[in-house]
CSV table of C-alpha atoms in Angstrom, one decimal:
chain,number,residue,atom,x,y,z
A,287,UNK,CA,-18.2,31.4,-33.2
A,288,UNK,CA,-20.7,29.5,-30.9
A,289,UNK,CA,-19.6,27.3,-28.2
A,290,UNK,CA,-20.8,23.8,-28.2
A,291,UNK,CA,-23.7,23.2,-25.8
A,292,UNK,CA,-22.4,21.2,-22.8
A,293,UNK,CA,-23.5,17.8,-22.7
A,294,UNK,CA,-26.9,16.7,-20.5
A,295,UNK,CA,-25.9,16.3,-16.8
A,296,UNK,CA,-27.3,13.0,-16.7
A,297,UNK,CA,-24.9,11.8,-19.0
A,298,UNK,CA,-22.0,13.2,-17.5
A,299,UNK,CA,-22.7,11.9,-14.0
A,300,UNK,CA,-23.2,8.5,-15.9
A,301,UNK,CA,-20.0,8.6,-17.4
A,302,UNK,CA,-18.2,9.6,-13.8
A,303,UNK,CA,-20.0,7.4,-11.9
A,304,UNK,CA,-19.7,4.4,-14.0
A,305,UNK,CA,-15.3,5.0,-14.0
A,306,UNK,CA,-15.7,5.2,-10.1
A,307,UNK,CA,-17.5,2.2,-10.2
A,308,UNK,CA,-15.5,0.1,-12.4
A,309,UNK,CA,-12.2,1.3,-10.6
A,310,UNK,CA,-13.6,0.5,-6.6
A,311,UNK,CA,-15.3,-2.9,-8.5
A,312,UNK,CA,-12.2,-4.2,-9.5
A,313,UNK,CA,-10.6,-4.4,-6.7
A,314,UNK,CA,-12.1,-7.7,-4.5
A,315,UNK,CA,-10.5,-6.8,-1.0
A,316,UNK,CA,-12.1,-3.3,-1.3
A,317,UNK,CA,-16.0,-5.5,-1.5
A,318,UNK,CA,-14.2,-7.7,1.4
A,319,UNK,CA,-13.7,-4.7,3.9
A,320,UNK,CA,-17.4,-3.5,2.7
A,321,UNK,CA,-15.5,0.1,1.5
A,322,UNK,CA,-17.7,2.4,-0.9
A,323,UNK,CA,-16.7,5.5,-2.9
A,324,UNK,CA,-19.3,9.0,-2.9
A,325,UNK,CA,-18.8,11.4,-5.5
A,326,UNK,CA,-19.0,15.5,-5.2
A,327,UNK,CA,-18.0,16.3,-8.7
A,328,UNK,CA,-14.5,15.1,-8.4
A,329,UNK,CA,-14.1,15.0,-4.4
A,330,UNK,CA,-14.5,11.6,-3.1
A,331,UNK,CA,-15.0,10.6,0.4
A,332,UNK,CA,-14.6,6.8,1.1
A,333,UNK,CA,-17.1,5.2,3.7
A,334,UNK,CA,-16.5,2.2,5.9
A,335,UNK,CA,-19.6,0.9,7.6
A,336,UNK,CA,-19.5,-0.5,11.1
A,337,UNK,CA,-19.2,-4.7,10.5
A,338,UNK,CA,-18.3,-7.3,13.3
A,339,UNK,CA,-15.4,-8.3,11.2
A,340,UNK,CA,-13.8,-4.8,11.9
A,341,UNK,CA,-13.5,-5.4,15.1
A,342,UNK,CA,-9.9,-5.4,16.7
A,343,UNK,CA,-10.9,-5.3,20.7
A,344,UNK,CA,-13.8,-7.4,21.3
A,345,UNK,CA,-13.9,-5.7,24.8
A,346,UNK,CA,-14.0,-2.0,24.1
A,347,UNK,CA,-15.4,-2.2,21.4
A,348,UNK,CA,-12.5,-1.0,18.7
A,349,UNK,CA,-11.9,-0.9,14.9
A,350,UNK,CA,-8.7,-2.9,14.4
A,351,UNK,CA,-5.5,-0.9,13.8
A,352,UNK,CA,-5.3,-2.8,10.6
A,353,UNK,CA,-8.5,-2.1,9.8
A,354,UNK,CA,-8.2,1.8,10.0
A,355,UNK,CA,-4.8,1.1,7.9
A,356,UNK,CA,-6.0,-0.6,4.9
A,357,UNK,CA,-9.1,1.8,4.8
A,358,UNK,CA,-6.6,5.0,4.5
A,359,UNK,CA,-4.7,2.7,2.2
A,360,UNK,CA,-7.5,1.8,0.4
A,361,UNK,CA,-9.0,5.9,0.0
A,362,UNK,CA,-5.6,6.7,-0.8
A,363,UNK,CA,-5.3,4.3,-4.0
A,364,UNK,CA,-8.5,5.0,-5.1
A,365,UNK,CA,-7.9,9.2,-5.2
A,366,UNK,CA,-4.7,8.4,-6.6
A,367,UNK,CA,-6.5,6.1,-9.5
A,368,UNK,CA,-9.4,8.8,-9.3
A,369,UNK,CA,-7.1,11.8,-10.2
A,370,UNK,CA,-4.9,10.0,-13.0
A,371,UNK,CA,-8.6,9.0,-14.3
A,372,UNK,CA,-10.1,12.2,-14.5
A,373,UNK,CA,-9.0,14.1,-17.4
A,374,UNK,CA,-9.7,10.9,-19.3
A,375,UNK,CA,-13.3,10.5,-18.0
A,376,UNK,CA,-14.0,14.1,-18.7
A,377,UNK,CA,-12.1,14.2,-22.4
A,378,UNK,CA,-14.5,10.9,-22.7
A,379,UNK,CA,-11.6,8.7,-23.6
A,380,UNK,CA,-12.0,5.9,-20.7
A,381,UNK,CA,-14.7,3.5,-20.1
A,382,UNK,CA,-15.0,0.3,-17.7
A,383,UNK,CA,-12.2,-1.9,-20.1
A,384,UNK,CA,-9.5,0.7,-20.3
A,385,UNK,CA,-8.3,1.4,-17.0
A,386,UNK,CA,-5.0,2.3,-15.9
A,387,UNK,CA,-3.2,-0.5,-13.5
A,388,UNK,CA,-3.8,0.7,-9.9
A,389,UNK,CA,-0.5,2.7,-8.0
A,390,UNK,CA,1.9,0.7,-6.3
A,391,UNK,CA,2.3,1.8,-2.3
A,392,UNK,CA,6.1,2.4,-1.3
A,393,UNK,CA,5.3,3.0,2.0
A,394,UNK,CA,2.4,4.0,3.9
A,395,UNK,CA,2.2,5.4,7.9
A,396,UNK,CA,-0.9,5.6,10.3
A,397,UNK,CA,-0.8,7.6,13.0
A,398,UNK,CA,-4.0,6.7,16.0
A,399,UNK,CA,-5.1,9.4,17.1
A,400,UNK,CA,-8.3,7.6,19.3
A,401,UNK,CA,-9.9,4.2,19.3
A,402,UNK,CA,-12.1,3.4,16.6
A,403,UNK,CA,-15.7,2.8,17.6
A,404,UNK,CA,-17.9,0.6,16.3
A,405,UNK,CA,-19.9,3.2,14.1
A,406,UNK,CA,-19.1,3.6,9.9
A,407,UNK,CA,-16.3,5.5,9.3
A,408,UNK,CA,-15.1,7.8,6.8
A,409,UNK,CA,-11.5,9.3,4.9
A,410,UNK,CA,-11.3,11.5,2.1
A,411,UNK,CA,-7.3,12.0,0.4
A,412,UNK,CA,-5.3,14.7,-0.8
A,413,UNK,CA,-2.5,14.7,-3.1
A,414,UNK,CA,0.0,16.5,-1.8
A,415,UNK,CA,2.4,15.6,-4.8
A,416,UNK,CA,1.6,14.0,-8.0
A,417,UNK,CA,4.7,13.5,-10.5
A,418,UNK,CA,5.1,11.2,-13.6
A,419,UNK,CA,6.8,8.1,-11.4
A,420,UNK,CA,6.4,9.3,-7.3
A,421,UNK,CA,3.5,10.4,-5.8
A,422,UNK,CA,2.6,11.5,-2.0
A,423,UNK,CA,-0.6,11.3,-0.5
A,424,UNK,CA,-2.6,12.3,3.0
A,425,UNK,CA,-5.2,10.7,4.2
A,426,UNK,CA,-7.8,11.8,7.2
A,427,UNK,CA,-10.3,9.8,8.5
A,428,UNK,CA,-12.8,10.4,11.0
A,429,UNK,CA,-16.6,8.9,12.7
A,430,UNK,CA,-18.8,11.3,14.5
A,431,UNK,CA,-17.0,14.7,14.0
A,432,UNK,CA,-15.6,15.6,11.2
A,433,UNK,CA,-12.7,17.7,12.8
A,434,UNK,CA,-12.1,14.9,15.6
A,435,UNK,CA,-9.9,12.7,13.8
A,436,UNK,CA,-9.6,9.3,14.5
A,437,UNK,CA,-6.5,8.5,12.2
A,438,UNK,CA,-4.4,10.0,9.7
A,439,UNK,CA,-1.9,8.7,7.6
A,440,UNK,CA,0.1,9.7,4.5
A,441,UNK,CA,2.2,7.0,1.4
A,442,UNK,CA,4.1,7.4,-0.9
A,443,UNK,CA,3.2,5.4,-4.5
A,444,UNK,CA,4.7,4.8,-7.7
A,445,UNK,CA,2.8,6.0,-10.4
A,446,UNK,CA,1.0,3.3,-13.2
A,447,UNK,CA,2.6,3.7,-16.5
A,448,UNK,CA,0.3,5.3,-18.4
A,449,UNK,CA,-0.3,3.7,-21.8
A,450,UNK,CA,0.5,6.6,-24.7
A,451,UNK,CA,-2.4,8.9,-25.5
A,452,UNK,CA,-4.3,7.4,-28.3
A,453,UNK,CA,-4.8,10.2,-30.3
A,454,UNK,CA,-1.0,11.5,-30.2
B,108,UNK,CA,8.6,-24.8,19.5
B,109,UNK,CA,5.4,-24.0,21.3
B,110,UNK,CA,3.8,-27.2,23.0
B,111,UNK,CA,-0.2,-28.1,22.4
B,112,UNK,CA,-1.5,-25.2,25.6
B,113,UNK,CA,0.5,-22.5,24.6
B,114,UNK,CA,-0.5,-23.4,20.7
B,115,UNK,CA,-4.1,-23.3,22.2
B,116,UNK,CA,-3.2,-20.0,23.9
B,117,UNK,CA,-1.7,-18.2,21.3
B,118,UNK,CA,-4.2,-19.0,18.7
B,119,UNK,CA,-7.0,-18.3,21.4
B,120,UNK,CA,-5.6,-14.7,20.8
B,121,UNK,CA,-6.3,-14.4,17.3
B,122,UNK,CA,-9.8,-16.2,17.6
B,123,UNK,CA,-10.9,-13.3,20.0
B,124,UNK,CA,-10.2,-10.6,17.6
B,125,UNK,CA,-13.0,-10.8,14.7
B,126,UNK,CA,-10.6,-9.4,11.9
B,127,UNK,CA,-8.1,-11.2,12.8
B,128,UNK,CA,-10.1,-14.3,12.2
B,129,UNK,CA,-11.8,-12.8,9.0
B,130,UNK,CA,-8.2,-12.5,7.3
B,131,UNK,CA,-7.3,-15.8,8.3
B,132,UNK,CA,-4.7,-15.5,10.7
B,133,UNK,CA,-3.0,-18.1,12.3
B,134,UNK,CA,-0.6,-17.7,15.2
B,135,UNK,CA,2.5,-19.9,15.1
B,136,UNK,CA,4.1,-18.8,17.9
B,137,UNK,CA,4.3,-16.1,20.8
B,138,UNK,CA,5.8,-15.4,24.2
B,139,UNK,CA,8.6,-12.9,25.6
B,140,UNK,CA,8.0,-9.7,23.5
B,141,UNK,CA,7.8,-11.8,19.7
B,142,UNK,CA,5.0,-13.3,17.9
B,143,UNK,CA,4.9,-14.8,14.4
B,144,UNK,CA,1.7,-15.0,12.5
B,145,UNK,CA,0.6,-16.3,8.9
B,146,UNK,CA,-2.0,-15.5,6.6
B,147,UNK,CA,-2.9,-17.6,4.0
B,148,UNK,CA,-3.4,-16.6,0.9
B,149,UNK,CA,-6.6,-15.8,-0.3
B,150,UNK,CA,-8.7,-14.5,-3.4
B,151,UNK,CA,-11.2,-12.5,-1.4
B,152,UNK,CA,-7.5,-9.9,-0.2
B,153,UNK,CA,-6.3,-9.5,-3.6
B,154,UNK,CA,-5.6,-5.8,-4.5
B,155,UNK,CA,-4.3,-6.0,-7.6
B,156,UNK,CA,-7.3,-7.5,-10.5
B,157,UNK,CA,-4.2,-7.5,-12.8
B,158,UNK,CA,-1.7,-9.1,-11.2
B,159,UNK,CA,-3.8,-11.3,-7.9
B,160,UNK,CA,-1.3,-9.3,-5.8
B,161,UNK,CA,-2.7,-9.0,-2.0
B,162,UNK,CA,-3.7,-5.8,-1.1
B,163,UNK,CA,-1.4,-3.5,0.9
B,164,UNK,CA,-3.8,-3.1,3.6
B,165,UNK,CA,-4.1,-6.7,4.1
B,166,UNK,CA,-0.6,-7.3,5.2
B,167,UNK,CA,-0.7,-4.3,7.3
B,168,UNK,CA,-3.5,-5.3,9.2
B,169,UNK,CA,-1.0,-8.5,9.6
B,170,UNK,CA,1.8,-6.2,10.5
B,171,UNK,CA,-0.4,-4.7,13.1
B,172,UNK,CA,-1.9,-7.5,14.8
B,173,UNK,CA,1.5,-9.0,15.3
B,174,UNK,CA,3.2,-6.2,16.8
B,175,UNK,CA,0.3,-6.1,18.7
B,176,UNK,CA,0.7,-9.2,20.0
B,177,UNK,CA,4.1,-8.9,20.6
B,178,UNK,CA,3.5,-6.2,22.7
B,179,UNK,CA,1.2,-7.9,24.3
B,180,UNK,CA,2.9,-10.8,25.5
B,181,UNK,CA,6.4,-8.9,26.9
B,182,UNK,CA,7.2,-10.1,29.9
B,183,UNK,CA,7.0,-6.8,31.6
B,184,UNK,CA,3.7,-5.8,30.5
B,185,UNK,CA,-0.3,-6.3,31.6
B,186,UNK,CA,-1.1,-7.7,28.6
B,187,UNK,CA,-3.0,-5.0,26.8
B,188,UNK,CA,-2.0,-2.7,24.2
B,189,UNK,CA,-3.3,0.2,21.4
B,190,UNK,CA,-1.3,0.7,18.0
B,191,UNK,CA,0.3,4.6,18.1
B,192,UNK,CA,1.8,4.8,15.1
B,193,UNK,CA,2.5,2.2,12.5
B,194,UNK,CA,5.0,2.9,9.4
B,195,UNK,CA,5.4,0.1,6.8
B,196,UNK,CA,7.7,-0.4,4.0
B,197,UNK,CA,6.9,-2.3,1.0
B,198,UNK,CA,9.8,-3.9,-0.4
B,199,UNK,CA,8.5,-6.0,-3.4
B,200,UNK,CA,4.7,-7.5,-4.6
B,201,UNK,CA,4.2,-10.6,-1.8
B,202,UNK,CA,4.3,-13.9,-4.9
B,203,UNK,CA,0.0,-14.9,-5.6
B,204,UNK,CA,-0.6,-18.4,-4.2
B,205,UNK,CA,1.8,-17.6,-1.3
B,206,UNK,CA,1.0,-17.6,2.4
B,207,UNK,CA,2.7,-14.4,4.5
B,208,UNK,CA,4.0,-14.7,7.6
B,209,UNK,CA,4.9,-12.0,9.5
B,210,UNK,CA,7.7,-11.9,12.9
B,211,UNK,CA,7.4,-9.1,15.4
B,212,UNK,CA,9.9,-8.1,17.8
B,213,UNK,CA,9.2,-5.6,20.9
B,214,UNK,CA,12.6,-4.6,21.2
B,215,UNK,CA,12.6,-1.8,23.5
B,216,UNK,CA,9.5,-0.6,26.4
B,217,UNK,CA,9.5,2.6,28.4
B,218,UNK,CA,6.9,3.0,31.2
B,219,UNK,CA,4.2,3.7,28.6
B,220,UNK,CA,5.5,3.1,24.9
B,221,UNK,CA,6.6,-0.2,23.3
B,222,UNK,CA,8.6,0.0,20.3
B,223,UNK,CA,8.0,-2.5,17.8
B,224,UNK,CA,10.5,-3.8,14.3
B,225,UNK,CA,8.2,-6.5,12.6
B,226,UNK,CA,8.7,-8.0,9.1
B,227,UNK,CA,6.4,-10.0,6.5
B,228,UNK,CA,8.0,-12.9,4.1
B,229,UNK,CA,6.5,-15.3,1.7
B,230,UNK,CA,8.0,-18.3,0.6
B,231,UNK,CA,11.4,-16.6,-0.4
B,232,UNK,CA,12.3,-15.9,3.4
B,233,UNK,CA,15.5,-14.1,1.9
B,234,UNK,CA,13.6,-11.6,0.5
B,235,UNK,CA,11.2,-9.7,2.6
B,236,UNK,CA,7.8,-8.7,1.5
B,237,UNK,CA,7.6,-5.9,3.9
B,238,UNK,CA,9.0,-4.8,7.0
B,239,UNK,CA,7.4,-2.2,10.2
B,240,UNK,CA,8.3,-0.2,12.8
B,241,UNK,CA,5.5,0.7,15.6
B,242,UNK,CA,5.0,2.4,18.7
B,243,UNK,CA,2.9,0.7,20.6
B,244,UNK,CA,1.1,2.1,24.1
B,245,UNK,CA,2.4,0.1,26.7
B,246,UNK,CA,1.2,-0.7,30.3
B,247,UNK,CA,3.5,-2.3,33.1
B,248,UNK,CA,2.4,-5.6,34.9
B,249,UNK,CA,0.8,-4.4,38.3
B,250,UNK,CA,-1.0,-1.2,36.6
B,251,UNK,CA,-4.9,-1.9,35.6
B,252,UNK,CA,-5.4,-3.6,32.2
């Protein structure tokens, strides 16, 4: 009994990269607030970059408090999508026309912990519950320092109906 | 009703803050601790492909920027504010076409926190798109903006 040889990396990392790709694309307010997606194997960290049109306090200057929200909002989605995806991706059952709708957001709280500077940021998520309907999620961002954050927040989502396995 | 100054006034507020004025806001009215705001629908905020629903994150930042502002303009306060915390409950998809308008009340200040109840609509103003509750920091009049 030989195991099968694991497939070439490159084609693997095509494979991920093109789901992540195809889930952040889809979405147009994710292009409008300029948010991007890196990949670690399956962690994601989600980057905003420093734009004008972030800009809350033109004095300061500070990221507006909605701005900070709909980024965690935004990170939070996409790990959601991201994890639901995954086991597809890897069994090599989804490509760019098949995915799943998005979670829907029940409610969703940010908590400022310091002004957002004009400087990219970034957020990574973690599931701290994932069920068949409800799911709860954390979300951290931070600039500079990765253990200074500036906000935090944490939703609750309902779950996409996933469409029955194909092969049974 | 606000007459044309105070019109100019309020939506001089929204024109200074860049994202504000990237989503589109418009102010339609503020003074004495409340402020209502719109935001017109618009392609560009959707965050649903499927359905053209806008994005979660996109009302928020509405939700925000009127408590904000209704913070801002209490009666007791120097006019400047920070968000704390911001909790928002989503009640039901906002309708695609549809503007949202969202009404902020500052309904209690201590000497440093406002406390904020705001709420978002779309055409059906009997059923609320979302609704928020804030804490806002909070500065008395006579203390250094």
């Amino acid at each position: 009994m030989k195991r099968p040889r694991p497939e070439p990396v490159q084609v693997i990392k095509q494979r991920r990269d093109g789901a992540l790709a195809a889930l952040v694309g889809n979405v147009p307010y994710i292009r409008f607030m300029g948010i991007q997606f890196e990949r670690r194997g399956d962690e994601l960290t989600a980057i905003m970059p420093y734009s004008e049109m972030l800009i809350g306090n033109p004095i300061l200057p500070a990221i507006h408090g909605g701005a900070t929200a709909a980024f965690l909002e935004v990170t939070a989605i996409i790990e959601l999508s991201w994890a639901i995806l995954w086991p597809e991706i890897e069994a090599g059952r989804m490509d760019a026309d098949t995915l799943p709708r998005l979670p829907r957001t029940v409610d969703f709280t940010v908590d400022y912990l310091r002004s957002g500077l004009p400087r990219d940021a970034y957020a990574r998520a973690r599931i701290n519950r994932s069920g068949r309907r409800y799911a709860s999620v954390h979300v951290e961002a931070w600039q500079d320092n990765r253990a200074r954050l500036f906000a935090q927040g944490t939703g609750h989502f309902i779950m996409p109906d996933l469409a029955a396995p194909r092969d049974g | 009703m606000t007459d044309g100054t105070e019109a100019q006034v309020a939506q001089q507020f929204i024109t200074a803050l860049p994202h504000a004025r990237a989503l589109g806001m418009r102010m339609l009215s503020i003074g004495n601790g409340a402020a209502e705001i719109e935001m017109p629908y618009d392609e560009r905020l959707i965050g649903d492909p499927v359905t053209g629903v806008i994005h979660g994150g996109a009302v928020s930042a509405l939700m925000d920027t009127c408590g904000g502002a209704a913070v801002m303009c209490h009666p007791e306060g120097n006019g400047s504010t920070a968000t704390i915390d911001l909790r928002i409950d989503y009640m039901r998809a906002a309708t695609p076409g549809q503007t949202i308008r969202a009404r902020a009340t500052c309904y209690h200040v201590t000497r440093n926190v406002a406390f904020v109840r705001a709420e978002a609509m779309d055409e059906d103003s009997d059923n609320p798109v979302a609704a928020a509750t804030g804490a806002f920091t909070f500065e008395r009049k006579g203390t250094k903006a």
